[in-house]
Coordinates of C-alpha atoms in Angstrom, one line a residue:
Chain A
M370 CA 0.0 0.0 0.0
N371 CA 2.9 2.3 0.7
E372 CA 4.1 2.2 -2.9
T373 CA 1.3 4.5 -4.0
V374 CA 2.6 7.4 -1.9
S375 CA 5.4 9.2 -3.7
R376 CA 8.6 10.4 -2.0
G377 CA 7.7 14.0 -2.9
T378 CA 4.4 13.7 -1.1
R379 CA 6.1 12.3 2.0
L380 CA 8.7 15.1 2.0
L381 CA 6.1 17.8 1.7
S382 CA 4.3 16.3 4.7
V383 CA 7.4 16.7 7.0
P384 CA 7.0 20.4 7.9
I385 CA 3.5 20.0 9.3
L386 CA 4.5 16.8 11.1
L387 CA 7.4 18.7 12.7
L388 CA 5.1 21.6 13.6
L389 CA 2.7 19.3 15.3
G390 CA 5.2 17.0 16.9
L391 CA 8.0 19.2 18.1
P392 CA 6.1 21.2 20.7
I393 CA 5.0 17.9 22.3
I394 CA 8.5 16.5 22.2
A395 CA 9.8 19.7 23.7
L396 CA 7.3 19.4 26.5
V397 CA 8.4 15.9 27.2
M398 CA 12.0 16.9 27.2
A399 CA 11.3 19.8 29.6
S400 CA 10.1 17.5 32.2
S401 CA 11.1 14.3 33.9
P402 CA 9.2 11.4 35.5
S403 CA 9.8 12.8 39.0
D404 CA 8.6 16.2 37.9
V405 CA 5.4 14.6 36.5
L406 CA 4.9 12.7 39.7
A407 CA 5.4 15.9 41.7
G408 CA 2.8 17.6 39.5
T409 CA 0.3 14.9 40.1
Q410 CA 0.7 15.4 43.8
H411 CA 0.0 19.1 43.6
P412 CA -3.3 20.0 45.3
L413 CA -4.6 21.5 42.1
F414 CA -4.2 18.3 40.2
V415 CA -6.7 15.9 41.6
E416 CA -9.5 18.4 41.6
A417 CA -8.7 19.4 38.1
I418 CA -8.5 16.0 36.5
Y419 CA -11.6 14.8 38.2
L420 CA -13.5 17.9 37.1
S421 CA -12.2 17.6 33.5
A422 CA -13.2 14.0 33.3
V423 CA -16.6 14.4 34.8
T424 CA -17.6 17.5 32.8
S425 CA -16.2 16.4 29.5
L426 CA -18.0 13.1 29.8
I427 CA -21.3 14.7 30.6
S428 CA -20.8 17.2 27.8
V429 CA -20.2 14.5 25.3
V430 CA -23.2 12.5 26.3
L431 CA -25.3 15.7 26.1
V432 CA -23.9 16.5 22.7
I433 CA -24.7 13.1 21.4
F434 CA -28.3 13.2 22.6
L435 CA -29.0 16.8 21.7
G436 CA -27.0 16.8 18.5
T437 CA -28.0 13.5 16.8
P438 CA -31.6 14.4 15.9
L439 CA -30.5 17.7 14.4
A440 CA -27.7 16.0 12.5
W441 CA -30.2 13.5 11.1
W442 CA -32.5 16.3 10.0
L443 CA -29.8 18.4 8.4
A444 CA -28.4 15.4 6.6
Q445 CA -31.6 15.0 4.8
S446 CA -32.9 18.5 4.0
R447 CA -31.4 21.0 1.7
N448 CA -33.6 24.1 2.0
G449 CA -33.2 27.6 3.3
A450 CA -34.0 26.7 6.8
S451 CA -31.5 23.9 7.0
F452 CA -28.9 26.2 5.5
V453 CA -29.3 28.7 8.3
M454 CA -29.3 25.9 10.9
A455 CA -26.2 24.4 9.5
L456 CA -24.6 27.9 9.7
L457 CA -25.6 28.2 13.3
V458 CA -24.0 24.8 14.0
D459 CA -20.7 25.9 12.4
L460 CA -20.5 29.3 14.1
P461 CA -18.9 28.3 17.4
I462 CA -15.9 26.8 15.5
L463 CA -15.2 30.2 14.0
I464 CA -15.8 32.4 17.0
P465 CA -13.0 32.8 19.5
P466 CA -13.8 30.9 22.7
A467 CA -13.5 34.0 24.8
V468 CA -16.2 35.6 22.7
I469 CA -18.3 32.5 23.2
G470 CA -17.8 32.9 27.0
L471 CA -18.8 36.5 26.8
A472 CA -21.9 35.6 24.8
L473 CA -22.8 32.9 27.3
L474 CA -22.6 35.5 30.1
M475 CA -24.9 37.8 28.1
A476 CA -27.4 34.9 27.8
F477 CA -27.1 33.1 31.1
G478 CA -25.3 35.5 33.4
R479 CA -27.2 37.0 36.3
E480 CA -28.2 40.0 34.2
G481 CA -28.5 38.0 31.1
L482 CA -31.4 37.3 28.7
I483 CA -32.3 34.0 30.2
G484 CA -30.1 34.3 33.3
G485 CA -31.9 37.3 34.5
W486 CA -35.1 35.3 35.0
L487 CA -33.2 32.3 36.4
S488 CA -31.5 34.4 39.0
K489 CA -34.9 35.7 40.2
V490 CA -35.9 32.2 41.1
G491 CA -32.5 31.7 42.8
V492 CA -30.8 29.8 40.0
G493 CA -27.3 31.1 39.2
I494 CA -25.3 29.5 36.4
P495 CA -22.0 31.3 36.2
F496 CA -19.4 29.9 38.7
T497 CA -21.0 26.5 38.7
M498 CA -20.0 23.1 37.2
S499 CA -23.1 23.5 35.0
A500 CA -21.6 26.5 33.4
V501 CA -18.5 24.5 32.6
I502 CA -20.7 21.9 30.9
I503 CA -22.7 24.5 29.0
A504 CA -19.5 26.1 27.7
Q505 CA -18.1 22.7 26.7
V506 CA -21.3 21.7 24.9
V507 CA -21.4 24.9 22.9
V508 CA -17.8 24.7 21.7
A509 CA -17.7 21.0 21.1
A510 CA -21.2 20.2 19.6
P511 CA -20.3 21.5 16.1
F512 CA -17.6 18.9 15.8
F513 CA -19.9 16.0 16.5
I514 CA -22.8 17.4 14.5
Q515 CA -20.8 18.1 11.4
S516 CA -19.2 14.6 11.5
A517 CA -22.7 13.1 12.1
I518 CA -24.2 14.9 9.2
H519 CA -21.5 13.6 6.9
A520 CA -21.8 10.1 8.3
F521 CA -25.6 10.1 7.8
R522 CA -25.3 11.5 4.3
R523 CA -23.2 8.5 3.3
V524 CA -26.0 6.1 4.1
D525 CA -27.6 4.9 0.9
L526 CA -31.1 6.2 0.8
D527 CA -32.2 3.1 -1.1
L528 CA -31.4 1.0 1.9
I529 CA -33.7 3.2 4.0
H530 CA -36.5 3.0 1.4
V531 CA -36.2 -0.8 1.2
A532 CA -36.4 -1.1 5.0
R533 CA -39.4 1.2 5.1
T534 CA -41.2 -0.7 2.4
L535 CA -40.5 -3.9 4.3
G536 CA -42.7 -2.3 7.0
H537 CA -40.2 -1.0 9.6
S538 CA -40.9 2.2 11.4
E539 CA -38.7 5.3 11.0
R540 CA -37.2 4.8 14.4
R541 CA -36.4 1.1 13.8
V542 CA -34.8 2.0 10.5
F543 CA -32.7 4.6 12.2
Y544 CA -31.3 2.3 14.9
R545 CA -31.0 -0.8 12.8
V546 CA -29.9 0.5 9.4
V547 CA -28.6 4.1 9.7
I548 CA -26.6 4.0 12.9
P549 CA -24.6 0.8 12.1
I550 CA -23.6 2.3 8.7
A551 CA -22.9 5.7 10.1
R552 CA -21.1 4.4 13.2
P553 CA -17.5 5.1 12.1
G554 CA -18.2 8.7 11.3
L555 CA -20.2 9.1 14.5
I556 CA -17.4 7.6 16.5
S557 CA -14.8 10.0 15.1
G558 CA -17.3 12.8 15.7
V559 CA -17.5 11.8 19.3
A560 CA -13.7 11.6 19.5
L561 CA -13.3 15.2 18.1
C562 CA -16.1 16.5 20.3
W563 CA -14.6 14.9 23.4
A564 CA -11.1 16.2 22.7
R565 CA -12.5 19.8 22.1
A566 CA -14.5 19.7 25.3
L567 CA -11.5 18.5 27.3
G568 CA -9.3 21.3 25.9
E569 CA -11.9 24.0 26.3
F570 CA -10.4 27.1 28.1
G571 CA -11.5 30.5 27.0
A572 CA -15.2 30.2 27.3
T573 CA -14.9 28.3 30.5
L574 CA -12.6 30.9 32.1
L575 CA -15.0 33.8 31.2
F576 CA -18.4 32.1 31.8
A577 CA -17.8 29.6 34.5
G578 CA -14.8 31.2 36.3
N579 CA -11.7 29.7 37.8
L580 CA -12.0 28.0 41.2
S581 CA -10.3 24.7 42.1
G582 CA -12.8 22.0 42.7
T583 CA -15.8 23.7 41.1
T584 CA -14.8 25.1 37.7
Q585 CA -11.0 24.8 37.4
T586 CA -10.7 22.1 34.7
M587 CA -7.2 20.9 33.6
P588 CA -6.6 23.6 31.0
L589 CA -7.5 26.3 33.6
A590 CA -5.3 24.6 36.2
I591 CA -2.4 24.5 33.8
Y592 CA -2.8 28.2 33.1
T593 CA -3.0 29.0 36.8
A594 CA 0.0 26.8 37.6
L595 CA 2.0 28.4 34.8
E596 CA 2.0 31.7 36.8
S597 CA 3.4 30.1 39.9
D598 CA 5.5 27.1 39.0
V599 CA 6.2 26.3 35.3
R600 CA 7.4 22.8 36.1
I601 CA 4.0 21.9 37.6
A602 CA 2.3 23.4 34.5
I603 CA 4.5 21.3 32.2
A604 CA 3.8 18.1 34.2
L605 CA 0.0 18.7 34.2
S606 CA 0.2 19.4 30.4
L607 CA 1.9 16.1 29.8
V608 CA -0.8 14.3 31.8
L609 CA -3.5 16.0 29.8
I610 CA -1.8 15.1 26.5
A611 CA -1.3 11.5 27.6
L612 CA -5.0 11.3 28.6
A613 CA -6.0 12.7 25.2
I614 CA -3.8 10.2 23.4
V615 CA -5.2 7.2 25.3
V616 CA -8.8 8.2 24.5
L617 CA -8.1 9.0 20.9
V618 CA -6.2 5.7 20.3
A619 CA -9.0 3.8 22.0
L620 CA -11.6 5.4 19.9
R621 CA -9.7 4.9 16.7
L622 CA -9.1 1.2 17.5
G623 CA -12.8 0.9 18.2
L624 CA -13.4 2.5 14.9
R625 CA -11.4 -0.2 13.1
T626 CA -13.3 -3.0 14.6
T627 CA -16.7 -1.5 13.9
E628 CA -16.2 -0.7 10.3
V629 CA -19.0 -2.3 8.3
K630 CA -17.6 -4.5 5.5
P631 CA -19.6 -4.2 2.3
Chain B
M301 CA 12.6 28.0 -12.0
I302 CA 12.9 31.3 -10.3
R303 CA 9.9 32.5 -12.1
R304 CA 7.7 29.7 -10.7
Q305 CA 9.1 30.1 -7.2
F306 CA 8.8 33.9 -7.3
P307 CA 5.5 34.1 -5.3
C308 CA 7.0 31.9 -2.6
L309 CA 10.2 33.9 -2.4
A310 CA 8.4 37.2 -2.4
F311 CA 6.3 35.9 0.5
Y312 CA 9.4 35.0 2.5
V313 CA 11.1 38.3 1.8
F314 CA 8.1 40.2 2.9
T315 CA 7.8 38.2 6.1
I316 CA 11.5 38.6 7.0
A317 CA 11.4 42.3 6.2
F318 CA 8.4 42.9 8.5
G319 CA 10.0 40.7 11.1
C320 CA 13.1 42.9 11.1
A321 CA 11.1 46.1 11.7
D322 CA 11.0 45.1 15.3
T323 CA 14.7 45.9 15.9
N324 CA 14.0 49.6 15.3
R325 CA 15.8 51.6 18.0
Q326 CA 12.9 54.0 18.4
T327 CA 10.4 51.4 19.5
V328 CA 10.1 50.5 23.2
Q329 CA 8.4 47.2 24.2
V330 CA 6.8 48.0 27.5
Y331 CA 5.5 45.1 29.6
A332 CA 3.3 46.6 32.3
A333 CA 0.8 45.4 34.9
S334 CA -2.9 45.5 33.8
S335 CA -3.8 48.1 36.4
L336 CA -1.4 50.6 34.7
L337 CA -3.4 50.5 31.4
E338 CA -4.9 54.0 31.2
A339 CA -2.0 55.7 33.1
F340 CA 0.5 54.3 30.7
Q341 CA -1.6 55.1 27.7
D342 CA -1.7 58.7 28.8
L343 CA 2.1 58.7 29.3
K344 CA 2.6 57.1 25.9
T345 CA 0.6 59.8 24.2
E346 CA 2.6 62.5 26.0
F347 CA 6.0 60.8 25.4
E348 CA 5.4 60.2 21.7
G349 CA 4.4 63.9 21.4
L350 CA 7.6 65.0 23.1
H351 CA 9.8 62.6 21.1
P352 CA 8.6 62.4 17.4
G353 CA 9.6 59.1 15.9
A354 CA 9.4 57.2 19.2
K355 CA 6.9 54.4 19.5
I356 CA 5.8 52.9 22.8
S357 CA 4.4 49.5 22.4
L358 CA 2.4 48.5 25.5
N359 CA 1.8 44.9 26.6
H360 CA -0.5 44.7 29.6
A361 CA -1.2 41.5 31.7
G362 CA -0.9 40.4 35.3
S363 CA 2.6 41.0 36.6
Q364 CA 3.1 37.3 37.0
T365 CA 2.2 36.6 33.4
L366 CA 4.7 39.2 32.2
R367 CA 7.4 37.8 34.5
L368 CA 6.9 34.4 32.9
Q369 CA 7.1 35.9 29.4
I370 CA 10.3 37.9 30.2
S371 CA 12.0 34.9 31.9
R372 CA 11.3 32.9 28.8
G373 CA 13.0 35.4 26.5
A374 CA 10.1 37.7 25.5
P375 CA 11.6 40.9 23.7
A376 CA 10.7 43.4 26.5
D377 CA 12.7 46.5 27.0
V378 CA 11.0 47.7 30.1
Y379 CA 9.0 45.9 32.8
A380 CA 6.6 47.6 35.2
S381 CA 5.4 45.3 38.0
A382 CA 2.8 45.8 40.7
N383 CA 4.8 44.1 43.4
A384 CA 8.5 43.6 44.4
E385 CA 8.4 39.8 44.3
H386 CA 8.1 39.4 40.5
M387 CA 10.6 42.1 39.9
K388 CA 13.1 40.7 42.3
A389 CA 12.8 37.3 40.7
L390 CA 13.8 38.7 37.4
I391 CA 16.6 40.7 38.8
E392 CA 18.0 37.6 40.4
T393 CA 18.0 35.8 37.1
K394 CA 19.6 38.9 35.4
H395 CA 16.6 39.4 33.2
I396 CA 16.2 42.9 34.7
G397 CA 19.0 45.3 35.7
E398 CA 17.8 47.4 38.6
A399 CA 14.4 48.6 39.6
R400 CA 13.0 51.8 41.0
A401 CA 9.5 52.6 42.5
F402 CA 7.4 55.0 40.4
A403 CA 3.9 54.8 41.8
Q404 CA 1.8 53.5 44.7
N405 CA -1.7 52.2 45.1
R406 CA -4.1 50.9 47.7
L407 CA -6.8 48.2 47.6
T408 CA -10.5 48.8 47.6
I409 CA -13.6 46.6 47.8
I410 CA -15.9 47.1 44.8
V411 CA -19.6 46.2 44.5
P412 CA -22.0 46.6 41.6
D413 CA -23.3 50.1 41.3
K414 CA -26.9 49.2 42.2
P415 CA -29.0 49.7 45.3
G416 CA -29.4 46.7 47.6
S417 CA -25.8 45.8 48.3
L418 CA -25.2 44.3 51.7
I419 CA -21.6 45.3 51.7
R420 CA -20.9 48.7 53.1
D421 CA -17.6 48.3 54.9
V422 CA -14.8 45.8 55.5
K423 CA -16.8 44.0 58.2
S424 CA -19.8 43.4 56.1
L425 CA -17.6 41.9 53.3
S426 CA -18.2 38.6 55.1
R427 CA -21.8 38.9 54.0
A428 CA -20.9 38.6 50.3
K429 CA -22.1 35.4 48.5
R430 CA -20.0 35.7 45.4
L431 CA -16.6 37.2 45.9
V432 CA -14.0 37.4 43.1
L433 CA -10.3 37.9 43.8
G434 CA -7.1 37.6 41.9
T435 CA -5.2 34.3 41.8
R436 CA -2.5 33.6 44.3
A437 CA 0.2 34.5 41.9
V438 CA -1.1 37.9 40.7
P439 CA -0.2 40.9 42.9
V440 CA -3.8 42.0 43.3
G441 CA -4.6 38.6 44.6
Q442 CA -1.7 38.5 47.0
Y443 CA -2.4 41.9 48.4
A444 CA -6.1 41.0 48.7
R445 CA -5.3 37.9 50.8
D446 CA -2.9 40.0 52.9
F447 CA -5.7 42.4 53.6
I448 CA -8.2 39.7 54.5
E449 CA -5.7 38.2 56.9
R450 CA -5.3 41.6 58.6
A451 CA -9.1 42.0 58.7
Q452 CA -9.4 38.5 60.3
L453 CA -7.1 39.7 63.1
Q454 CA -9.4 42.6 63.7
F455 CA -12.8 41.0 63.4
K456 CA -11.9 37.4 64.5
D457 CA -14.7 34.9 64.7
D458 CA -15.1 33.2 61.4
Y459 CA -14.5 36.3 59.2
L460 CA -11.8 34.5 57.3
A461 CA -13.9 31.3 56.8
Q462 CA -16.9 33.3 55.6
V463 CA -14.9 35.4 53.2
D464 CA -13.1 32.3 52.0
N465 CA -16.4 30.5 51.4
A466 CA -17.7 33.3 49.3
I467 CA -14.9 33.2 46.7
V468 CA -16.3 31.9 43.4
S469 CA -13.5 32.7 41.1
E470 CA -9.9 33.8 40.9
E471 CA -8.8 35.9 37.9
S472 CA -5.3 36.4 36.5
N473 CA -5.4 40.2 36.5
S474 CA -7.1 43.1 38.3
R475 CA -9.2 44.1 35.3
L476 CA -10.7 40.7 34.8
V477 CA -11.5 40.7 38.6
R478 CA -13.2 44.1 38.1
S479 CA -15.1 42.9 35.0
K480 CA -16.9 40.3 37.0
V481 CA -18.5 43.0 39.2
Q482 CA -19.2 45.2 36.2
L483 CA -21.0 42.3 34.6
G484 CA -23.1 41.8 37.7
E485 CA -21.8 38.3 38.3
A486 CA -20.0 39.0 41.5
D487 CA -21.4 40.7 44.7
A488 CA -18.0 42.0 45.5
A489 CA -14.4 42.0 44.5
I490 CA -11.1 43.4 45.7
V491 CA -9.1 45.5 43.2
Y492 CA -6.8 48.5 43.3
T493 CA -8.2 51.9 44.1
S494 CA -7.1 53.1 40.7
D495 CA -9.2 50.3 39.1
A496 CA -12.3 51.7 40.7
H497 CA -11.4 55.3 39.7
N498 CA -13.9 56.5 37.0
A499 CA -14.9 52.9 36.3
L500 CA -18.4 52.2 35.0
G501 CA -20.9 50.0 36.8
I502 CA -19.1 49.7 40.1
R503 CA -19.0 51.5 43.5
A504 CA -16.0 51.5 45.8
V505 CA -16.2 50.5 49.5
N506 CA -13.3 52.0 51.4
I507 CA -10.7 49.9 53.2
P508 CA -9.1 51.9 56.1
N509 CA -5.4 52.4 55.9
T510 CA -4.8 50.3 59.0
L511 CA -5.9 47.2 57.1
N512 CA -4.8 48.4 53.6
P513 CA -1.5 47.0 52.3
K514 CA 0.7 49.5 50.5
V515 CA 1.1 48.6 46.8
T516 CA 4.3 49.7 45.2
Y517 CA 4.9 49.7 41.4
L518 CA 8.5 49.1 40.2
I519 CA 10.0 49.8 36.8
G520 CA 13.1 48.2 35.4
Q521 CA 14.9 47.6 32.1
T522 CA 16.0 44.4 30.5
P523 CA 19.5 44.1 29.0
K524 CA 17.9 44.8 25.6
G525 CA 16.2 47.9 27.1
M526 CA 19.5 49.2 28.5
N527 CA 20.9 49.3 25.0
N528 CA 17.9 51.2 23.7
P529 CA 18.2 55.0 24.3
T530 CA 14.4 55.5 23.8
A531 CA 13.7 52.9 26.4
I532 CA 16.0 54.7 28.8
R533 CA 14.2 58.0 28.1
W534 CA 10.8 56.3 28.6
T535 CA 11.9 54.9 32.0
D536 CA 13.1 58.3 33.1
F537 CA 9.8 59.8 31.9
V538 CA 7.8 57.4 34.0
L539 CA 9.9 58.3 37.0
S540 CA 9.5 62.1 36.4
K541 CA 7.4 64.6 38.2
R542 CA 5.2 65.1 35.2
A543 CA 4.3 61.4 35.2
Q544 CA 3.4 61.7 38.9
S545 CA 0.6 64.0 38.1
V546 CA -0.7 61.6 35.4
F547 CA -0.7 58.8 38.0
K548 CA -2.5 61.0 40.5
A549 CA -5.1 61.8 37.9
R550 CA -5.7 58.1 37.3
G551 CA -6.3 57.3 40.9
F552 CA -2.8 56.2 42.0
E553 CA -0.8 57.5 44.9
V554 CA 2.5 59.1 44.4
V555 CA 5.8 57.7 45.6
N556 CA 7.2 59.3 48.7
E557 CA 10.4 61.0 47.8

């Protein structure tokens, strides 16, 4: 299989590989196993990794449940309304996360559009774990929804029609025909979405705040640690990267085994 | 072959040319604490008026962020910090030559500029439900904790515990702390008196001098800055009598001679 890739193509790929790989290699070289161990014993660490794990997991589950119906809808329609909706879905990718954080404050802050009402009944969203989850959902959902739309579009409509004429309901067709075929695309969508949620920083910082144990996820902990002890920040960064690699590898391997053979 | 590569080459030449513009001797890269924003902008305007051709480039962030950047080789000429700790750290590693004090400040409690705030003085700060401070590394956060500890000595009981419980977020510079009150998200915050000066949406609650730590701003030059005559002139300008009146106008206190 490797014979089809020319040497020229491989050479041209080197710069970007270096750009992606060197920073990580530099991080590894700037640290040591004992430094990483010291980092994990830092009081900020346990709270942060726990918070990151819990919030990103909840966010991903929410994105899957909230985003799949929309993705299925947008995969099938091509009118003005779906064009606008697709645009709305893409927007958070283009807007700087800090701007998203500000917008979330405007909507859900104590003096916000919806938040104003909520605070009257005693519900405050900023500075809570819910705020962290909302921020993660908003920035990460587009990644899943886009992947899901592409995955759903590749399902052969004939298969769906056949299944329907055989008497199956739309819901049954969706679960038994569409999902299995779309699964590889859905899984990579989940992987991207999860990675984005885990790495979310700007919107979380502005909207949810920065407090260890409540809203200080790993990226925020790293940023805070950076200003007092760079070695701790490097150690935490390596842990985060390792975690991301483990999950991405697991999801990719899962992808290989679930590919539907024609 | 040159013909085909010309767009690429032209691109590289432009990039390098723009990159080199930075070594202009008339430009001064000033890294200054966030709380100095307006004061330094005023000084910049005056300085550039007095010295045609000079360009002051201001980079504002928490003093601890700037210290990190300078210690990692950021191209600063001048560093203005809100406390001695970060400045001393850079002097020890020879990233800064020597430092001198140019302004002073105090802390104040701020609350949203709306009726109904329960916080009227230092003692009632313990009634806040959502308090925002600076992080432990940023000067405004360190000074705030210093003040709270002094207040605890005066009010005893569980003043410290109550105030501690009320903290909902820690921001990396004084302006971000202030913004949380301006946005109505925090009941109260502790920032510099100068941050509350002429600021929209907030009201200052005074901290008496007995509990109020003295904030001293220091200015120093990097080795790069010491070779830059414009940077030296800028530093002298910041230390001048004229600058003192600018700082006063922006809510700072002047340095005791």
